[in-house]
mmCIF file with all atom_site columns, C-alpha atoms in Angstrom:
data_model
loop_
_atom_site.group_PDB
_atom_site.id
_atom_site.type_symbol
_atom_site.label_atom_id
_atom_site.label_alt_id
_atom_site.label_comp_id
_atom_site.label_asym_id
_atom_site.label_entity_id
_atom_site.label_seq_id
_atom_site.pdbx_PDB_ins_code
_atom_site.Cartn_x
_atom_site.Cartn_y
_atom_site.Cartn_z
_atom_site.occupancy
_atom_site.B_iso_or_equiv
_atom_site.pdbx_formal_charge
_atom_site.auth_seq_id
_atom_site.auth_comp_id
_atom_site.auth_asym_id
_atom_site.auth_atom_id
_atom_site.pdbx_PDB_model_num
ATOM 1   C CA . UNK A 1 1   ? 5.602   -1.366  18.436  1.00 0.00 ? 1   UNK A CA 1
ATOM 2   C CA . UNK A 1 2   ? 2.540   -0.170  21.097  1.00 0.00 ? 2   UNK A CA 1
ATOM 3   C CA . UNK A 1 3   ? 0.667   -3.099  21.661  1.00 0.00 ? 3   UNK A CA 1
ATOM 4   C CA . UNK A 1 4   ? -2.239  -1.308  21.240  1.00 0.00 ? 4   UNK A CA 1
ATOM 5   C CA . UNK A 1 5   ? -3.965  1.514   18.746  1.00 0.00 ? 5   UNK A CA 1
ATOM 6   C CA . UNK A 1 6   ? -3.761  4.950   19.405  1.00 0.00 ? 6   UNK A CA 1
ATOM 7   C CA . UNK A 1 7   ? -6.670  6.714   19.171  1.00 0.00 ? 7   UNK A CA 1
ATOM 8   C CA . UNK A 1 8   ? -5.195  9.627   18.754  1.00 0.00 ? 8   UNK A CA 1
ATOM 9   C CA . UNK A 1 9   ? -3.986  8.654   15.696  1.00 0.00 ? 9   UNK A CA 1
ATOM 10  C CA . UNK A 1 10  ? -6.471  7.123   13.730  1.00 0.00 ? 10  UNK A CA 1
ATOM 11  C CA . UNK A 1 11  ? -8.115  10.853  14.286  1.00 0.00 ? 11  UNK A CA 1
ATOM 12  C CA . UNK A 1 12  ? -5.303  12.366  12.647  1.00 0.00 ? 12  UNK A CA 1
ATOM 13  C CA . UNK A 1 13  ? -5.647  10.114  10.144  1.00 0.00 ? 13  UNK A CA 1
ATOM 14  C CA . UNK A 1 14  ? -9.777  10.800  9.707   1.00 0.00 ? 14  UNK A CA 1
ATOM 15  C CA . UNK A 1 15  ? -8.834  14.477  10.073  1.00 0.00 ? 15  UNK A CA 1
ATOM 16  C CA . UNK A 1 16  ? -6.409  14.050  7.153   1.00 0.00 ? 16  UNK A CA 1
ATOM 17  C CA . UNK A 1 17  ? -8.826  12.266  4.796   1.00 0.00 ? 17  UNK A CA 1
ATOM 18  C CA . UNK A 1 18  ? -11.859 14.813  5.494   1.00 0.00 ? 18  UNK A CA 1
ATOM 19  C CA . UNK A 1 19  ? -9.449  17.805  4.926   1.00 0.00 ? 19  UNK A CA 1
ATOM 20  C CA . UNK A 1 20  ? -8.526  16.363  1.572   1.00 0.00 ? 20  UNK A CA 1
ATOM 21  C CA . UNK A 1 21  ? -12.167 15.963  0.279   1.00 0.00 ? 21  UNK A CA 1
ATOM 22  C CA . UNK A 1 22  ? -12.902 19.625  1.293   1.00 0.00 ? 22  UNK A CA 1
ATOM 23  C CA . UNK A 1 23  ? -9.873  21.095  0.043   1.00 0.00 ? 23  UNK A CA 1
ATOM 24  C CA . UNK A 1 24  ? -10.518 19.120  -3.199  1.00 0.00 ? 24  UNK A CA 1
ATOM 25  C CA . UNK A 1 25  ? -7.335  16.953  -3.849  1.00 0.00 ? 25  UNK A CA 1
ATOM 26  C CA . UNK A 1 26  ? -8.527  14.017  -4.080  1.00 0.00 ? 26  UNK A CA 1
ATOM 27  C CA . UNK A 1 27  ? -10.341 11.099  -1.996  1.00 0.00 ? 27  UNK A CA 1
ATOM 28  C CA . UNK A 1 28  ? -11.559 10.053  1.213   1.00 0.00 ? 28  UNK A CA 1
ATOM 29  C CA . UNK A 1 29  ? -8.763  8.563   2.522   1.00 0.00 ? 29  UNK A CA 1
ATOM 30  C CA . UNK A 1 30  ? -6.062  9.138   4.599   1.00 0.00 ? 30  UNK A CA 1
ATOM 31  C CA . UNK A 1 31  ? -3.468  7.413   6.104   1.00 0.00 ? 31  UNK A CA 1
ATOM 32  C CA . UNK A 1 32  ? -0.281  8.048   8.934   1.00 0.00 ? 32  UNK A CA 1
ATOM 33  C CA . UNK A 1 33  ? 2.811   5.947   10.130  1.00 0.00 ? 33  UNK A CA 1
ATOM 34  C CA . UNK A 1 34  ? 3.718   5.621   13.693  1.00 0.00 ? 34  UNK A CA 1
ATOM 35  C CA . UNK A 1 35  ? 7.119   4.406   14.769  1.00 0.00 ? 35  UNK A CA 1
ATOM 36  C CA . UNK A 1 36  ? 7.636   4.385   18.225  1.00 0.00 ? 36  UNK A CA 1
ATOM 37  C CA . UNK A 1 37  ? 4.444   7.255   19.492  1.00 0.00 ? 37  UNK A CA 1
ATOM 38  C CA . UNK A 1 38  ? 5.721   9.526   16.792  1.00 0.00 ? 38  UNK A CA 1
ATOM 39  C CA . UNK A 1 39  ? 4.273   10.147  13.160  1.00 0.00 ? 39  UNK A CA 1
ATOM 40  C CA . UNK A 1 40  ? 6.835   9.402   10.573  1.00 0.00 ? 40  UNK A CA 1
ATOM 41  C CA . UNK A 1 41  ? 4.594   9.753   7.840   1.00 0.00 ? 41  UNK A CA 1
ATOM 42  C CA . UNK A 1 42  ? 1.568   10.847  6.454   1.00 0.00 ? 42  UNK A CA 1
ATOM 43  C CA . UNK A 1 43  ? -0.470  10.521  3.042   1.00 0.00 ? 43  UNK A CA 1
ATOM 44  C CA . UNK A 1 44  ? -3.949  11.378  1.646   1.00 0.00 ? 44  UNK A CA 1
ATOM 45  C CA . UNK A 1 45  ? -5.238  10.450  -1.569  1.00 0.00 ? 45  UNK A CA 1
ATOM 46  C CA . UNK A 1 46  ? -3.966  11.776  -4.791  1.00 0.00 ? 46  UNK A CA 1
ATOM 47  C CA . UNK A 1 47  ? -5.318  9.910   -7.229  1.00 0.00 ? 47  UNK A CA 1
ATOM 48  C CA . UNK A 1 48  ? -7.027  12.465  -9.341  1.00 0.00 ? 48  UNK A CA 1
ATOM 49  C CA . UNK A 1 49  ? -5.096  15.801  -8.863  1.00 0.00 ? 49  UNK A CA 1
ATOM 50  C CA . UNK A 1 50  ? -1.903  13.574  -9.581  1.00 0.00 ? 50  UNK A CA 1
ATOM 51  C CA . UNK A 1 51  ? -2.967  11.426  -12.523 1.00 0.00 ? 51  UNK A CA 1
ATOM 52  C CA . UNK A 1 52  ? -1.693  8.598   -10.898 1.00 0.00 ? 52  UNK A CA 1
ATOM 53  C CA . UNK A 1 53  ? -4.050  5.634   -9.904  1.00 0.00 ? 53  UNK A CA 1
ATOM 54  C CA . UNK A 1 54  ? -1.143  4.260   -7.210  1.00 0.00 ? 54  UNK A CA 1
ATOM 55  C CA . UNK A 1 55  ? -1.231  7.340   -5.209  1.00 0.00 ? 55  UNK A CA 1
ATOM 56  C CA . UNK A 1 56  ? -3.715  6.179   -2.400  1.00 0.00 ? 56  UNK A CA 1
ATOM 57  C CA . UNK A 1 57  ? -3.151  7.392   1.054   1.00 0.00 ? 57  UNK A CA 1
ATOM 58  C CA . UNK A 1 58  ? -1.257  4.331   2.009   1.00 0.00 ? 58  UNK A CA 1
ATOM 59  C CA . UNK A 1 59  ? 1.252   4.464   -0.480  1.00 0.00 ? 59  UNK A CA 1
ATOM 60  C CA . UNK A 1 60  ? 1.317   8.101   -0.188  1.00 0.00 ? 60  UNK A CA 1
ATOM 61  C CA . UNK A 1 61  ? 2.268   7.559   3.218   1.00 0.00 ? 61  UNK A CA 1
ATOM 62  C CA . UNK A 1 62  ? 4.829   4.747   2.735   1.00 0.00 ? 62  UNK A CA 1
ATOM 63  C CA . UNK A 1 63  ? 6.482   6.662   0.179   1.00 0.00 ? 63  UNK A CA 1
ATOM 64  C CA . UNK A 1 64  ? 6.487   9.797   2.675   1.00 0.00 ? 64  UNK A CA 1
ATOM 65  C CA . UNK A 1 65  ? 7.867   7.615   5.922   1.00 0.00 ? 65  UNK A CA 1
ATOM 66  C CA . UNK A 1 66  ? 10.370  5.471   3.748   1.00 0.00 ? 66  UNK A CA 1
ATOM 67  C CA . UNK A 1 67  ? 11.927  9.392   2.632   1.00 0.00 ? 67  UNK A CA 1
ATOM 68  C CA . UNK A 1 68  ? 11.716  10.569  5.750   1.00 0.00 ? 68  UNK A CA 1
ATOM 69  C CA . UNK A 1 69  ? 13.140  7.635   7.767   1.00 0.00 ? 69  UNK A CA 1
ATOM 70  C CA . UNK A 1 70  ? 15.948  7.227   4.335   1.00 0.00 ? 70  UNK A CA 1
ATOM 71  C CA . UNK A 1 71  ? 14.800  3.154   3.899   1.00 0.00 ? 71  UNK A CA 1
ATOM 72  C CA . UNK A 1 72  ? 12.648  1.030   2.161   1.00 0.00 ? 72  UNK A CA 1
ATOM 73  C CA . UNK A 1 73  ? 11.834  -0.997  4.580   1.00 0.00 ? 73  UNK A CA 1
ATOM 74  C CA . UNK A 1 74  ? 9.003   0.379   7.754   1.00 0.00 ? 74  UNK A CA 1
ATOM 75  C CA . UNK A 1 75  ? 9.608   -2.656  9.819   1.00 0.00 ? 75  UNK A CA 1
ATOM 76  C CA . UNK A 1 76  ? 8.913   -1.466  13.422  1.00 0.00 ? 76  UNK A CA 1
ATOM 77  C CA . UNK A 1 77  ? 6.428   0.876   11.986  1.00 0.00 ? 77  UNK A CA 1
ATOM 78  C CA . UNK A 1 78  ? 2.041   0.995   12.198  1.00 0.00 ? 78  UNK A CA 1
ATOM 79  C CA . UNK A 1 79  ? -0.057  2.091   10.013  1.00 0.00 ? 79  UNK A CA 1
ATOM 80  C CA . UNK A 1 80  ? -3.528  3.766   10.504  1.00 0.00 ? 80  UNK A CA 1
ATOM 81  C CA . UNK A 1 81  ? -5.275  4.515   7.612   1.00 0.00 ? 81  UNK A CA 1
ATOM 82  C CA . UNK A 1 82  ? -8.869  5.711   7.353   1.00 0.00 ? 82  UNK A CA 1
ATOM 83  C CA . UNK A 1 83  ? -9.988  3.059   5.280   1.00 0.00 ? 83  UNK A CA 1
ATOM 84  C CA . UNK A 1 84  ? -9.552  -0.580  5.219   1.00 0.00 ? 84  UNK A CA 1
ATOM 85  C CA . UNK A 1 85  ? -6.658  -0.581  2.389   1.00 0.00 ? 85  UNK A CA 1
ATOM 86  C CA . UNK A 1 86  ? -7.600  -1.764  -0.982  1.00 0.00 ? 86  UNK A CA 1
ATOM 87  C CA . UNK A 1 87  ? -5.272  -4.960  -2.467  1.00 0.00 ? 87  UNK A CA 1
ATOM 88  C CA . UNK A 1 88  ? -3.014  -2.329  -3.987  1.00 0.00 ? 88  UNK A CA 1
ATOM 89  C CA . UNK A 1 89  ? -2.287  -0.680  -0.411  1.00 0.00 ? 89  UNK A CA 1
ATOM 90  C CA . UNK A 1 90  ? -2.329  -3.785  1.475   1.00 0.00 ? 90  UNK A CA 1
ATOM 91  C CA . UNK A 1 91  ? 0.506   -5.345  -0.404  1.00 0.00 ? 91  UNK A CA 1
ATOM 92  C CA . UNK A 1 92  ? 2.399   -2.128  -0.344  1.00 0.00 ? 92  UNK A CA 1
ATOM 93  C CA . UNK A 1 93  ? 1.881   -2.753  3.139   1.00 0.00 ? 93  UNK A CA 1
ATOM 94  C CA . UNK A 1 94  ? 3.444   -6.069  3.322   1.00 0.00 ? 94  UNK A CA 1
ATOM 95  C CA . UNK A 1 95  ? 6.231   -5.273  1.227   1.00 0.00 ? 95  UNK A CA 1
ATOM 96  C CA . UNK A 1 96  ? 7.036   -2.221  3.486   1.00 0.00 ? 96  UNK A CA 1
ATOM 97  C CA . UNK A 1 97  ? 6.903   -4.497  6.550   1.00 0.00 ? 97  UNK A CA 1
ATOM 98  C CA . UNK A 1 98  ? 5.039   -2.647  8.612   1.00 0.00 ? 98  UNK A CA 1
ATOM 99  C CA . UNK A 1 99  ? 3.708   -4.464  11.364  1.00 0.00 ? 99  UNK A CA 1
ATOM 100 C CA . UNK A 1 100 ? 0.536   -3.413  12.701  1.00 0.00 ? 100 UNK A CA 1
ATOM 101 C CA . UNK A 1 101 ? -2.830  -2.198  10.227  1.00 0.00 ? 101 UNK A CA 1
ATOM 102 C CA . UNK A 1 102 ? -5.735  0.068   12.192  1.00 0.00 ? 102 UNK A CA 1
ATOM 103 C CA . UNK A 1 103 ? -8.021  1.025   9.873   1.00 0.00 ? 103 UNK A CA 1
ATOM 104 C CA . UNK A 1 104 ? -11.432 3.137   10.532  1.00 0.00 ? 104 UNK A CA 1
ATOM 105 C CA . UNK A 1 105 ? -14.007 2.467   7.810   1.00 0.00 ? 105 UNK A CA 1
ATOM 106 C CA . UNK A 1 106 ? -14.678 -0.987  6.022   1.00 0.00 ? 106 UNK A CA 1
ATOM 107 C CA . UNK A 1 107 ? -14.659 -2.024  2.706   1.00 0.00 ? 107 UNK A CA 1
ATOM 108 C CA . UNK A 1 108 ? -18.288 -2.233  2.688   1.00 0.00 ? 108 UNK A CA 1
ATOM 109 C CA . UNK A 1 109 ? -18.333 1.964   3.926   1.00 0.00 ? 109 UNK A CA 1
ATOM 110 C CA . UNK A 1 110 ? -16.373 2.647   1.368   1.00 0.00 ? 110 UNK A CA 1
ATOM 111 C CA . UNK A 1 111 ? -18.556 0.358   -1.202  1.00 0.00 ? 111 UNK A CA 1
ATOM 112 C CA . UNK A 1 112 ? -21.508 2.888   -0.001  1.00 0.00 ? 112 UNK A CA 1
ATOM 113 C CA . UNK A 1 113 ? -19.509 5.530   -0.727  1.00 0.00 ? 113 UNK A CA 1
ATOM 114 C CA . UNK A 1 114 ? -18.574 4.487   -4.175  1.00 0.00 ? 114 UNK A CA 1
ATOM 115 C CA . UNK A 1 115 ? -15.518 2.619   -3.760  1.00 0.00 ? 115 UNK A CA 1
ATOM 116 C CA . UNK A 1 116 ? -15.863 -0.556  -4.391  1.00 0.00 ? 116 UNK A CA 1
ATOM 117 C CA . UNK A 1 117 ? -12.793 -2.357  -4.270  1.00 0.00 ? 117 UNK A CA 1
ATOM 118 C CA . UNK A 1 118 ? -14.685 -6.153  -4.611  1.00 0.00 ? 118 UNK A CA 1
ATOM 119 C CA . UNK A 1 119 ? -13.910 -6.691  -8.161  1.00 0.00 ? 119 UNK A CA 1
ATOM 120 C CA . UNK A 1 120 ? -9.956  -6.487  -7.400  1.00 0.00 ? 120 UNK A CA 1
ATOM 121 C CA . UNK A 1 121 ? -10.472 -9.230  -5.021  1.00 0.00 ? 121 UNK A CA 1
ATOM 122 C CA . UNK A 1 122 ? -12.633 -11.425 -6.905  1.00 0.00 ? 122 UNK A CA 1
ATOM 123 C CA . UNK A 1 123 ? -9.899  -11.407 -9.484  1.00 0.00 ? 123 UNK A CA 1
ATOM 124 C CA . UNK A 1 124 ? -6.919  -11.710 -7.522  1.00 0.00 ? 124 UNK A CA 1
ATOM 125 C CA . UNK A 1 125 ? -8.740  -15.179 -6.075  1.00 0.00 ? 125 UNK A CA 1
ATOM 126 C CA . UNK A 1 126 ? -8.807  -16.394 -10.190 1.00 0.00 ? 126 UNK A CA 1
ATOM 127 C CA . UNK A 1 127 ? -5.962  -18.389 -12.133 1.00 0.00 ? 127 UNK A CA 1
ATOM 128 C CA . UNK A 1 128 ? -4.084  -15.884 -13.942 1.00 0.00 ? 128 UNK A CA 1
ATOM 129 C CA . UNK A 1 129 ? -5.950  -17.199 -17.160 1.00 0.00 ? 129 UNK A CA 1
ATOM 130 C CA . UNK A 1 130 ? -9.203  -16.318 -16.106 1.00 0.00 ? 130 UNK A CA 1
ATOM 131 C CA . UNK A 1 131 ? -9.008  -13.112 -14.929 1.00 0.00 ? 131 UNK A CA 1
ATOM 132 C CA . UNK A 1 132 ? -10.613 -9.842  -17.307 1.00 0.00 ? 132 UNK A CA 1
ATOM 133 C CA . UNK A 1 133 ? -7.516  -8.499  -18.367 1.00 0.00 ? 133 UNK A CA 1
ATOM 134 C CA . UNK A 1 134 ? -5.549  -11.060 -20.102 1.00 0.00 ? 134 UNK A CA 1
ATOM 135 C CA . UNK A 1 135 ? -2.144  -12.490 -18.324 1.00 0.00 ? 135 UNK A CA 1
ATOM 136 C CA . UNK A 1 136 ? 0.017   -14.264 -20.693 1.00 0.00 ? 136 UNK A CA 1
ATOM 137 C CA . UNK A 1 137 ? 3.438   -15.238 -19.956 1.00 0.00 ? 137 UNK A CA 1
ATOM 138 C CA . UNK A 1 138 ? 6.271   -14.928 -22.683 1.00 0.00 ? 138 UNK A CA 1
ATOM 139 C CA . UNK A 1 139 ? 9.809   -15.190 -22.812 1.00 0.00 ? 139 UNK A CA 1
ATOM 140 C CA . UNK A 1 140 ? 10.266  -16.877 -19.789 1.00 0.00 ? 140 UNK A CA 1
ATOM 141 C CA . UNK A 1 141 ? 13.662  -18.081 -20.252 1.00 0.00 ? 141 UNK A CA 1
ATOM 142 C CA . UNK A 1 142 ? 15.046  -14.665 -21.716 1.00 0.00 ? 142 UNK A CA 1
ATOM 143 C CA . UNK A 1 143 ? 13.529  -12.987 -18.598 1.00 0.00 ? 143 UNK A CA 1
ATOM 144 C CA . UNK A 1 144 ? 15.060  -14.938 -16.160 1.00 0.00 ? 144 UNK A CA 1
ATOM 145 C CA . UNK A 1 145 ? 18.612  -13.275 -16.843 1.00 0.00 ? 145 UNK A CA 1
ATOM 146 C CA . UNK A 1 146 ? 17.526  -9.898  -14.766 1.00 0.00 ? 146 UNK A CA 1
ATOM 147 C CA . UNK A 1 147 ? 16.961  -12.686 -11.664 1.00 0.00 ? 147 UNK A CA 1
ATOM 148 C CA . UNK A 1 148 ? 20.647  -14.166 -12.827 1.00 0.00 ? 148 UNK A CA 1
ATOM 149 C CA . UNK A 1 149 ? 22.416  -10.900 -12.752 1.00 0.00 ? 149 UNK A CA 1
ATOM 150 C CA . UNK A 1 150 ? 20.744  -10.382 -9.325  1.00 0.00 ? 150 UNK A CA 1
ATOM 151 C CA . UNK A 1 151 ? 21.504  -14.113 -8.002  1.00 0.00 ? 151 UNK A CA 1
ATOM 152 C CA . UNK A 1 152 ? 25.818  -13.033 -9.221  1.00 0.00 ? 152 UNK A CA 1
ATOM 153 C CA . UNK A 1 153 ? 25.650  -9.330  -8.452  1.00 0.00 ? 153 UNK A CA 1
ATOM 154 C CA . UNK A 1 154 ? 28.587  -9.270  -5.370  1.00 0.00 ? 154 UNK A CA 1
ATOM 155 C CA . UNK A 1 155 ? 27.004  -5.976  -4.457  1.00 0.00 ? 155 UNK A CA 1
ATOM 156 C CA . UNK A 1 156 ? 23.697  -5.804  -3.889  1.00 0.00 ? 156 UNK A CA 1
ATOM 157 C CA . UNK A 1 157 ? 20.833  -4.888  -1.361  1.00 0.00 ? 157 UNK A CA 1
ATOM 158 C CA . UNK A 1 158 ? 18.824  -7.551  0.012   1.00 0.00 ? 158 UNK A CA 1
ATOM 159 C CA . UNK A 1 159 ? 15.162  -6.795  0.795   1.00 0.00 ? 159 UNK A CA 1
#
């Protein structure tokens, strides 16, 4: 991993999100991953010509480099997205293991711009039992045979 940004990249990855606005297919956002100087992935926001509310530029991406690179895992990878990533993304992030986040605009640019991504964080900071949309846990006990299976399955892929 470069130990520092590449320009060069977050411009691909402005380039990307203004392209999508004009050509209509969704947000402003875009996002590319780098693994070792070389884009292994790239994703825009999809959310409204796909229907699907997870399809922001960073997952777009992740799902793009993990098929391209035939893993799950980005570890050795960057990510510069146009847009400080939203809770969603950053997790997505995390879980990917990419190591390094650039990011152009703010989550207070993209508040301007209509995005704002406050309330998420607001309510990931509350107990479970005070957040908006109720989160109630039931069978507990029943549930905890898919984690058994997984804790005896002899084959299996760590992650």
């Amino acid at each position: 991993m470069s130990a520092d940004p590449n320009p060069a990249f977050m411009e691909r990855a402005i380039q990307l999100a203004v392209e999508n606005v004009r050509a209509a297919k969704g947000g402003p956002f875009a996002a590319v991953i780098v693994r070792d100087g070389e884009i292994i992935g790239e994703g825009a926001n999809s959310v409204t010509t796909t229907n699907d509310p997870t399809a922001h530029a960073e997952i777009n991406a992740i799902r793009n480099a993990c098929r391209a690179l035939n893993t799950f895992t980005l570890k050795g990878c960057e990510i510069y997205t146009s847009c400080e990533p939203c809770p969603m993304c950053l997790a997505a992030i995390y879980w990917a293991r990419i190591g390094a986040i650039y990011f152009g605009s703010d989550s207070n640019d993209a508040a301007r711009a209509g995005f704002d991504d406050s309330y998420f964080y607001e309510e990931i900071r509350l107990h479970r039992d005070a957040r908006s949309v109720p989160l109630r846990q039931i069978l507990s006990e029943e549930a905890w045979q898919s984690f058994q299976a997984w804790i005896d399955a002899p084959e299996k892929t760590e992650y």
